[in-house]
mmCIF file of C-alpha atoms in Angstrom:
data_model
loop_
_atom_site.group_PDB
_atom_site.id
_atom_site.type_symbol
_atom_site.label_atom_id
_atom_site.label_comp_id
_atom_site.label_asym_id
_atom_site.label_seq_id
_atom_site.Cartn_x
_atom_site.Cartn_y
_atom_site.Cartn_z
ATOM 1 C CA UNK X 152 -14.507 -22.968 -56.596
ATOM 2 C CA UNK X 153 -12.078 -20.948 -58.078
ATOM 3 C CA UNK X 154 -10.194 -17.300 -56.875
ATOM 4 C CA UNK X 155 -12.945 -15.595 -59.372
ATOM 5 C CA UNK X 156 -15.678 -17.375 -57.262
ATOM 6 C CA UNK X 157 -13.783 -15.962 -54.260
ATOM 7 C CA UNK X 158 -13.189 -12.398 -55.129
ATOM 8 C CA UNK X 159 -17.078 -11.768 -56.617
ATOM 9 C CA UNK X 160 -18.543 -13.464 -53.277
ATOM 10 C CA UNK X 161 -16.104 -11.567 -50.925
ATOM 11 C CA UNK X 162 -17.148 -8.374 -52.887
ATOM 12 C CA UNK X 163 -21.026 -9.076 -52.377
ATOM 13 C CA UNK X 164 -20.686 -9.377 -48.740
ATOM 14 C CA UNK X 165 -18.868 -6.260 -48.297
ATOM 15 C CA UNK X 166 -21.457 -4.097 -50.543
ATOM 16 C CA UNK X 167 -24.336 -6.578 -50.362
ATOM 17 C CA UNK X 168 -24.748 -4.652 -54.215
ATOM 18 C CA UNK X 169 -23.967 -6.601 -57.132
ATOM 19 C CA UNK X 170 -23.445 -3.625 -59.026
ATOM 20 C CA UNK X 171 -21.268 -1.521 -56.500
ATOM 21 C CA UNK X 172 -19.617 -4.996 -55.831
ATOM 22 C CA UNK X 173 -18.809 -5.518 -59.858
ATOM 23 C CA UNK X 174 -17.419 -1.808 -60.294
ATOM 24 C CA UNK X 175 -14.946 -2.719 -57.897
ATOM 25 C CA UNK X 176 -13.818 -5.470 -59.097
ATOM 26 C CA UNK X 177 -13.720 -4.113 -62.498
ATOM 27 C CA UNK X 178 -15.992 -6.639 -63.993
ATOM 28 C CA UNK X 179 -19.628 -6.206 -65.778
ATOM 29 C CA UNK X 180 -22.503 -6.467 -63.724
ATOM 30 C CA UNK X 181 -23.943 -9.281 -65.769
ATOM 31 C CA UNK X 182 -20.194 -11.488 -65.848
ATOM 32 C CA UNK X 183 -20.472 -10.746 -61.644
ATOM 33 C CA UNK X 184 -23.932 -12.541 -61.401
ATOM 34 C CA UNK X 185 -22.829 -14.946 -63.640
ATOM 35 C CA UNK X 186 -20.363 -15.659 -60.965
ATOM 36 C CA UNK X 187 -22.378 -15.957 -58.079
ATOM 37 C CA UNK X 188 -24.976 -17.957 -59.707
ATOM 38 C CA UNK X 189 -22.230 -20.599 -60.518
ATOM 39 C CA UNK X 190 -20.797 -20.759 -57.689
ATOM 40 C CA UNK X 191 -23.977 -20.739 -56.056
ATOM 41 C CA UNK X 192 -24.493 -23.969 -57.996
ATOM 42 C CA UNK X 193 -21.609 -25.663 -57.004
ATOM 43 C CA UNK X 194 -22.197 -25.587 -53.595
ATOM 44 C CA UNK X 195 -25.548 -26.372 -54.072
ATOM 45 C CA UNK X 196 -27.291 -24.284 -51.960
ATOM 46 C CA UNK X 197 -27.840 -19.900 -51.872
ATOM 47 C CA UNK X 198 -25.891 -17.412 -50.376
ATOM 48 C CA UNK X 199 -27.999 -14.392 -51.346
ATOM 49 C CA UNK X 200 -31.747 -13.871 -51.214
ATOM 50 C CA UNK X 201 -32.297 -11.341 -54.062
ATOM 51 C CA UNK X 202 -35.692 -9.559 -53.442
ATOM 52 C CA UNK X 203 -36.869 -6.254 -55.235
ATOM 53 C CA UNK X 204 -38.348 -5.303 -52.260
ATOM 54 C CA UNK X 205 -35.143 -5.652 -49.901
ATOM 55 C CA UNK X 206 -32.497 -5.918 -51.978
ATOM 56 C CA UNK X 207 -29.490 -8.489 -51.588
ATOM 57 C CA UNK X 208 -29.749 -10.162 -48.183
ATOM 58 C CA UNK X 209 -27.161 -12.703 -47.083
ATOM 59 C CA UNK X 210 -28.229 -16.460 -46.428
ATOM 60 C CA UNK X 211 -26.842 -18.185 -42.755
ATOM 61 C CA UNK X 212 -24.737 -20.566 -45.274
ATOM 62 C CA UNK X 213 -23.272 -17.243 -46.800
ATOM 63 C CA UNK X 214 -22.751 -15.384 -43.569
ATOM 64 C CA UNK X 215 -21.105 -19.375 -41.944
ATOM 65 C CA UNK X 216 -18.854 -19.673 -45.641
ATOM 66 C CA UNK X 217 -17.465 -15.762 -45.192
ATOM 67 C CA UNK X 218 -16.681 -16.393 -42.380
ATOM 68 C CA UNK X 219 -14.811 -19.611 -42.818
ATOM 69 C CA UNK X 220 -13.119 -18.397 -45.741
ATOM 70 C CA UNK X 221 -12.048 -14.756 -43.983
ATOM 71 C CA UNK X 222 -10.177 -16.923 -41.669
ATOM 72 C CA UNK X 223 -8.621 -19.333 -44.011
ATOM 73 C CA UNK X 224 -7.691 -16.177 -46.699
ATOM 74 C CA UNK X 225 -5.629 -14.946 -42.974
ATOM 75 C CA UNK X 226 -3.943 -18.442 -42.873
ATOM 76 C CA UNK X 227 -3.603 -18.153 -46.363
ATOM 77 C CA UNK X 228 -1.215 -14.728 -46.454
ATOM 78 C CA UNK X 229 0.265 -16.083 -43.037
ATOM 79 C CA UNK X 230 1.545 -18.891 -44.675
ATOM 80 C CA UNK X 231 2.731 -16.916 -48.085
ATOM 81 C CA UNK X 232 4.818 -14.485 -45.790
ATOM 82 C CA UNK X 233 6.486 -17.653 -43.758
ATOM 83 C CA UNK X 234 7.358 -19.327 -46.829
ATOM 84 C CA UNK X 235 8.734 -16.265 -48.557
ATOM 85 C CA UNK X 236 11.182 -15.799 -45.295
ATOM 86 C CA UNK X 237 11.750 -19.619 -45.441
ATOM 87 C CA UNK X 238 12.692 -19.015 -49.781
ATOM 88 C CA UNK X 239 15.236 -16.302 -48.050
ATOM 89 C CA UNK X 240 16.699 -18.410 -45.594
ATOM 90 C CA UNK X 241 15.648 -16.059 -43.207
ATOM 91 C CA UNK X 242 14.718 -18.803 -40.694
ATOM 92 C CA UNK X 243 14.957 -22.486 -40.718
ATOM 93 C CA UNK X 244 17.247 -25.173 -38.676
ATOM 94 C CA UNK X 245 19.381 -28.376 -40.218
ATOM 95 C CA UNK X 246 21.002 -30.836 -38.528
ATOM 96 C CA UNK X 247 24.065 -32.199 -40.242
ATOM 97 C CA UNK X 248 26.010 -35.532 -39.936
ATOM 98 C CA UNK X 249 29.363 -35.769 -40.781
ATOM 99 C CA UNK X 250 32.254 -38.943 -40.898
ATOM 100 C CA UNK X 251 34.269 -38.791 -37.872
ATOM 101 C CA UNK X 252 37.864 -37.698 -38.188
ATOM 102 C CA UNK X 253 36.770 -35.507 -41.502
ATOM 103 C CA UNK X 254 39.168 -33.021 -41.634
ATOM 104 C CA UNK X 255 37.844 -29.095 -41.206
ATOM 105 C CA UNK X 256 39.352 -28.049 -44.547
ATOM 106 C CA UNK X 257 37.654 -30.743 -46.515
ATOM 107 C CA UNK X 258 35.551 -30.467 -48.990
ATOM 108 C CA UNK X 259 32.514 -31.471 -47.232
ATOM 109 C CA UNK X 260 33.199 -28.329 -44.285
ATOM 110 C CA UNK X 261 33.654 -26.274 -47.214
ATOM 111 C CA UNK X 262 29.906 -26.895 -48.389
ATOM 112 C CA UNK X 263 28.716 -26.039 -45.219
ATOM 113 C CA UNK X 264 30.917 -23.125 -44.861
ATOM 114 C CA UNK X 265 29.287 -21.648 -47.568
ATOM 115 C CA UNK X 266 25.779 -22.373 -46.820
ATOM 116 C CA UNK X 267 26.227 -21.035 -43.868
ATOM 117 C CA UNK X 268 27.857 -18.201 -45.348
ATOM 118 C CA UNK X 269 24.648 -17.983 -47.440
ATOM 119 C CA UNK X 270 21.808 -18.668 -44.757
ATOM 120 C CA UNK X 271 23.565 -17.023 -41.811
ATOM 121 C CA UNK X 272 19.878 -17.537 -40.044
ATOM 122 C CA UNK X 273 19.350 -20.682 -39.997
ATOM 123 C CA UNK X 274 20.132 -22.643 -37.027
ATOM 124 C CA UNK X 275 23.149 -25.425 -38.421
ATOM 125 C CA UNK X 276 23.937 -28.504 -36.030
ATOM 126 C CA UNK X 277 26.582 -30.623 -36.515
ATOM 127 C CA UNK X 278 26.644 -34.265 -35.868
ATOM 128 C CA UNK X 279 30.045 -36.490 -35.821
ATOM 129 C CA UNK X 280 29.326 -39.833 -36.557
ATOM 130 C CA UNK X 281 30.771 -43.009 -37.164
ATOM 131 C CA UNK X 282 30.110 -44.469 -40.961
ATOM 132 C CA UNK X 283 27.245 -46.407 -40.570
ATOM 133 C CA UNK X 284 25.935 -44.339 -38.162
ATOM 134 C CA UNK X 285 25.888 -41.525 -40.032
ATOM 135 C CA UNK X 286 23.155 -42.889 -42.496
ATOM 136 C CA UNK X 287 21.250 -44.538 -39.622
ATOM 137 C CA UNK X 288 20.801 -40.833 -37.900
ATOM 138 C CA UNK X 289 19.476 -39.613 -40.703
ATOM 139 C CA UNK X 290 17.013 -42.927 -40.786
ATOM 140 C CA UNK X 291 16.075 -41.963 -37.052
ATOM 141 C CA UNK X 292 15.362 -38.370 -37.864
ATOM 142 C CA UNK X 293 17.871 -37.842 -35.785
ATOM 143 C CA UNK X 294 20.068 -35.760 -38.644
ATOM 144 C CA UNK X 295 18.346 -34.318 -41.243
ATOM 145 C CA UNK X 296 21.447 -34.678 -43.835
ATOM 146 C CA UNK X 297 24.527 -36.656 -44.605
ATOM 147 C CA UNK X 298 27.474 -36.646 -45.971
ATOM 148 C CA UNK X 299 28.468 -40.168 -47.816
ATOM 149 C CA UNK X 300 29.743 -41.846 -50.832
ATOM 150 C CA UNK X 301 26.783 -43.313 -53.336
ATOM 151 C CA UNK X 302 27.705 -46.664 -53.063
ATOM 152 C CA UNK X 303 27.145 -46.745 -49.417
ATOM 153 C CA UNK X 304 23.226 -45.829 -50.117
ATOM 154 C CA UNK X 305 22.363 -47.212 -53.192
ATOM 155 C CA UNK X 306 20.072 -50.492 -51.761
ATOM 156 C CA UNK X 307 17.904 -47.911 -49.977
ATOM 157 C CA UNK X 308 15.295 -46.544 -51.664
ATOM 158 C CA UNK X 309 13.884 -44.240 -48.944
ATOM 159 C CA UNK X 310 16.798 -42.333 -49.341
ATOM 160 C CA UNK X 311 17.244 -39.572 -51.654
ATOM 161 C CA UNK X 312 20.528 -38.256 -52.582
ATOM 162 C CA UNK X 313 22.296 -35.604 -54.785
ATOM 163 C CA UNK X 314 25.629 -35.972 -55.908
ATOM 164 C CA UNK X 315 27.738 -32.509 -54.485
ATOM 165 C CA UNK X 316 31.172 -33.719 -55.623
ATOM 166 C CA UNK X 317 33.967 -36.463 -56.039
ATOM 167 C CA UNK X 318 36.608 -37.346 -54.053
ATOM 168 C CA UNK X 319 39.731 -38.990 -54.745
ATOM 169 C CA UNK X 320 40.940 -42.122 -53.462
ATOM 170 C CA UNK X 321 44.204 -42.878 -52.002
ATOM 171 C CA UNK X 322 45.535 -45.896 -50.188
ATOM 172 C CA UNK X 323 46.473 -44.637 -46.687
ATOM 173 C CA UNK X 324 50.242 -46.559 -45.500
ATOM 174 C CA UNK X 325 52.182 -46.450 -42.358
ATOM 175 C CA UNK X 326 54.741 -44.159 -43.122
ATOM 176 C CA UNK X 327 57.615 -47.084 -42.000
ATOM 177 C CA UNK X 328 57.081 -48.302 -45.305
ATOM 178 C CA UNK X 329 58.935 -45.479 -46.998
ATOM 179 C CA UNK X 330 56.513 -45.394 -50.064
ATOM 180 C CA UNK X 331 57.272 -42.378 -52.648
ATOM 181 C CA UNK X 332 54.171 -39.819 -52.224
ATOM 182 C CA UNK X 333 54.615 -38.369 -55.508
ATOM 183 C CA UNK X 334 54.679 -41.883 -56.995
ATOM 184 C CA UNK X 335 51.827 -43.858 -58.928
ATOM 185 C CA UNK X 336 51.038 -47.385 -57.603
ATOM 186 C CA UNK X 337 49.240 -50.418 -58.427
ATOM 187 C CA UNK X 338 47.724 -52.444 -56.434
ATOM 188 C CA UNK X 339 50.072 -55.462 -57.275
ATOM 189 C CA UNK X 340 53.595 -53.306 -55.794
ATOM 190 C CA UNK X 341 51.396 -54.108 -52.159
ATOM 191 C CA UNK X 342 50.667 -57.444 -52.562
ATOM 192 C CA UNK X 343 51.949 -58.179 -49.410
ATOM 193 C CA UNK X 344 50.815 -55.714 -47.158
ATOM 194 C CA UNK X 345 47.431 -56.282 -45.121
ATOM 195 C CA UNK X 346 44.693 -54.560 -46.394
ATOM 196 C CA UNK X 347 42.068 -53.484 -43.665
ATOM 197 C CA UNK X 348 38.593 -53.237 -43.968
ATOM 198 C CA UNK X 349 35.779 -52.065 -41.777
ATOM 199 C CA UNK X 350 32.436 -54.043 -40.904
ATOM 200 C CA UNK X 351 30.386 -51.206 -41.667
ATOM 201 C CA UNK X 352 30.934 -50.617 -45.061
ATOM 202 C CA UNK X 353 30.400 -54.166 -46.816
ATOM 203 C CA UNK X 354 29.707 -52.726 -50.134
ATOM 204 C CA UNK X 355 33.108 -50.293 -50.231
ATOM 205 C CA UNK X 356 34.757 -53.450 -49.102
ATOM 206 C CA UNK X 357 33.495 -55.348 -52.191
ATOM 207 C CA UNK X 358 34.956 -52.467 -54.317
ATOM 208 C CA UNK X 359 37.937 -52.535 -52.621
ATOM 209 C CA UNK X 360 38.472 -56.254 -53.166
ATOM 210 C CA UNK X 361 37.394 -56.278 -56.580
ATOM 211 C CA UNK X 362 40.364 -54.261 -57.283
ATOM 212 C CA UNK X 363 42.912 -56.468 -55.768
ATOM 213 C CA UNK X 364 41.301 -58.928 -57.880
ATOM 214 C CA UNK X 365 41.897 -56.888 -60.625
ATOM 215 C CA UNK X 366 45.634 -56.178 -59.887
ATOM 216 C CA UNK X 367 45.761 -59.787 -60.211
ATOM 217 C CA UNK X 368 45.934 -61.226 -56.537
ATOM 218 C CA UNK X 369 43.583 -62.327 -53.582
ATOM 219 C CA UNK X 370 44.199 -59.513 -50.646
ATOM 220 C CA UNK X 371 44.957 -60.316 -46.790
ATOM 221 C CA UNK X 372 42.544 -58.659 -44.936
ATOM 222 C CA UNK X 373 41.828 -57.476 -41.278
ATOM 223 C CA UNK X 374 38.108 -56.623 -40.241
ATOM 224 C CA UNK X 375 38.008 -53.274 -38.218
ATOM 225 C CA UNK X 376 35.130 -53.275 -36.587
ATOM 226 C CA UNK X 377 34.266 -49.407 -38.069
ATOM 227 C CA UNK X 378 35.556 -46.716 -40.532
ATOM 228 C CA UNK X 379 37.434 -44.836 -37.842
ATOM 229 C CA UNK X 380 38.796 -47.559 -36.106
ATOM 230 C CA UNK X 381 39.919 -49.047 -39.608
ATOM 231 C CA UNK X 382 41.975 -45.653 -40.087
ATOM 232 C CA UNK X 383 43.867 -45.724 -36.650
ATOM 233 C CA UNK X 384 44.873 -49.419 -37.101
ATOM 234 C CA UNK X 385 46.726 -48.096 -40.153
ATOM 235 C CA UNK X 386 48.393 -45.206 -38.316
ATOM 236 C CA UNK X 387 49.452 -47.868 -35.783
ATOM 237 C CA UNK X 388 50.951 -49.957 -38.554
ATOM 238 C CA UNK X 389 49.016 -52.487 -38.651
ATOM 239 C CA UNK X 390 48.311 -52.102 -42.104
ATOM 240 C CA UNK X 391 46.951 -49.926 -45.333
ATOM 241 C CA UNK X 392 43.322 -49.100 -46.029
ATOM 242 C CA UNK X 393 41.310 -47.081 -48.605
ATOM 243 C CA UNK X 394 40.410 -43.528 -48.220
ATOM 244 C CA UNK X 395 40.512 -39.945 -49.445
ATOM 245 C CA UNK X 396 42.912 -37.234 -47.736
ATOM 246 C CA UNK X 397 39.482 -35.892 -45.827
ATOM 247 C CA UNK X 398 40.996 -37.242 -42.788
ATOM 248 C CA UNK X 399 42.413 -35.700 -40.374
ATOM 249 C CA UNK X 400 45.407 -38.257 -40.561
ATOM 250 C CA UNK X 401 46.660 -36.621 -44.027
ATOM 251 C CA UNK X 402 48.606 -34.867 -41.393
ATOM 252 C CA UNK X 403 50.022 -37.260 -39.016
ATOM 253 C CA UNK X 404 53.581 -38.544 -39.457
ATOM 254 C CA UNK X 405 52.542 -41.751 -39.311
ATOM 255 C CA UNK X 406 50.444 -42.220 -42.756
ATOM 256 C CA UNK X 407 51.267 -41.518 -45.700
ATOM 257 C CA UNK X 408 48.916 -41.447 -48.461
ATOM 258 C CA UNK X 409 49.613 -42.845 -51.972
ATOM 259 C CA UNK X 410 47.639 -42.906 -55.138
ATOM 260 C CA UNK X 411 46.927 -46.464 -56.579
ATOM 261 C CA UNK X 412 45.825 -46.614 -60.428
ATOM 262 C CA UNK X 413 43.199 -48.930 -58.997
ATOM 263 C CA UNK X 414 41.201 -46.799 -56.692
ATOM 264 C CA UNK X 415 38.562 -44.849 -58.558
ATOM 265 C CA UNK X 416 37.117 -41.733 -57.512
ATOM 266 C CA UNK X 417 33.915 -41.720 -55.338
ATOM 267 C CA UNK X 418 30.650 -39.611 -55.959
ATOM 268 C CA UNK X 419 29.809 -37.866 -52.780
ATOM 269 C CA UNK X 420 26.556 -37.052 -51.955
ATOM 270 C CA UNK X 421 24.423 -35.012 -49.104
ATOM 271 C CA UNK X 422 21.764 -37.965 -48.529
ATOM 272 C CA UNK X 423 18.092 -37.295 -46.840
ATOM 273 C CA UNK X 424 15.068 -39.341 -45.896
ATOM 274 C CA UNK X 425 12.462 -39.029 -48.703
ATOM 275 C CA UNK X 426 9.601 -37.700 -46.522
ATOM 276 C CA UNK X 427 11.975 -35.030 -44.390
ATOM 277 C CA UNK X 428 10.312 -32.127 -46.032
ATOM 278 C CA UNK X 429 12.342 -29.948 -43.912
ATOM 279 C CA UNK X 430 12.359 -26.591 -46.186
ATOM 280 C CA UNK X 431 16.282 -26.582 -45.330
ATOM 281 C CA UNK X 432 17.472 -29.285 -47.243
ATOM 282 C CA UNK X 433 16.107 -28.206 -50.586
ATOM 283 C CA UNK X 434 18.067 -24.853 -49.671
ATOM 284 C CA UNK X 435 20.979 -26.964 -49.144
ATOM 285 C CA UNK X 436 21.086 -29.094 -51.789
ATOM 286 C CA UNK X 437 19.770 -26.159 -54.702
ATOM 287 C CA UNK X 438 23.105 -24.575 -53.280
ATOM 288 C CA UNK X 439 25.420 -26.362 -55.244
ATOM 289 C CA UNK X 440 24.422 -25.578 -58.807
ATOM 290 C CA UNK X 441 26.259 -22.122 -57.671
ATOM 291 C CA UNK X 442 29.449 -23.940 -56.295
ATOM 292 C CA UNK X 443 29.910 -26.805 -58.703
ATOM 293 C CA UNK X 444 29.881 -23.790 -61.269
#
């Protein structure tokens, strides 16, 4: 069946004339029959009874497949107009997790600024979350998107990703410790400090080790039980810990934040479930072509 099939049989019904039916169409009257007949055979079984007599009559099977395909052709242009207002953002809703205690000027509230700017109908929900969390809503169905580094994702293959931008790296340090802001560090100058970490990002962890290691020492660690909780154990003073100025501590007088040759930047990356094939992600994520450039 194809849309020639289609248009010559709808044509038939309405003129029950071949002829008639092929002028408006613009086709030859022998290319039109041509059509029926082959359709016709590929159904395996007659719409029309041809009789010079009576003229074109329509079979029950013709009169049952009109029918059926009249009401699917409706369904068809339906659907074209709701995906052409869905391809304008005209409607739509997204559910989006962020890291809790990301500040509102950061990068990541600046993407959805502007898709929001963009797609001012479609219905935006924000989700704070801790770290871990964050990924697991998005497991759940709970959030459609996420905001989170690569690293943090890359041993789960249901997950799709695309990388929106990068984001540097600091070492946030109780501000007692009087450490020059303007000032590049290595990781050696704090051998001595406690490093924290935070049970819910093992594989950041490893990174972060890896570049004590590097720096030529074995680090002193505390285990925070989560990201956030990591992050106000170092504004207490209990020690320094990993992260980029996307928190709202960058503006507490009790941190400091210092750069460390060490610490790498991070790809950052809105992050969906494979089979979510909510029509708002693709919108969100064929957004940044336009604001990378």
């Amino acid at each position: 069946m194809n849309s020639m099939h289609i248009e010559c049989f709808f044509a038939a019904m309405e003129t029950l004339n071949f002829t008639i039916a092929a002028q408006n169409i613009h086709i030859t009257q022998p290319a039109f029959s041509r059509n029926i007949a082959s359709f016709e055979d590929e159904l395996g079984y007659t719409l029309f009874w041809r009789s010079k007599q009576n003229g074109l009559r329509v079979t029950p099977a013709g009169i049952a497949l009109y029918n059926g395909l009249k009401e699917l052709s409706g369904q068809y242009y339906n659907l074209l107009d709701r995906t052409r207002c869905i391809s304008r953002g005209d409607e739509g809703k997204l559910v989006i997790s962020t890291l809790n205690g990301c500040c509102i000027d950061s990068a990541t509230f600046e993407c959805i600024h502007r898709f929001q700017e963009k797609y001012p109908n479609i219905d935006v929900t924000l989700k704070s979350c801790a770290f871990a969390d964050m990924i697991k809503s998005v497991e759940r169905g709970e959030s459609d998107i996420c905001f989170t580094v690569v690293d943090a994702i890359e041993s789960k293959p249901a997950l799709l990703h695309e990388v929106v931008y990068d984001v540097e790296s600091f070492l946030a340090v109780p501000s007692t410790m009087g450490c020059d802001t303007n000032k590049l560090y290595s990781m050696s100058d704090l051998r001595d400090a406690i490093f924290i970490l935070s049970e819910d990002a093992p594989h950041l962890n490893e990174l972060f080790i890896e570049s004590c290691k590097q720096a030529g020492f074995e680090p002193k660690t505390k285990m925070a039980p989560d990201y956030e909780t990591k992050m106000l154990w170092t504004e207490a003073g209990i020690g320094v810990a990993a992260n980029s100025r996307e928190h709202y501590l960058k503006d507490s007088s009790y941190v400091d934040f210092i750069r460390v040759k060490e610490l790498h930047n991070l790809d950052y990356a809105i992050v969906w479930m494979k089979d979510n094939f909510n029509p708002a992600i693709a919108l969100f994520y064929s957004m940044f072509d336009d604001i990378i450039q």
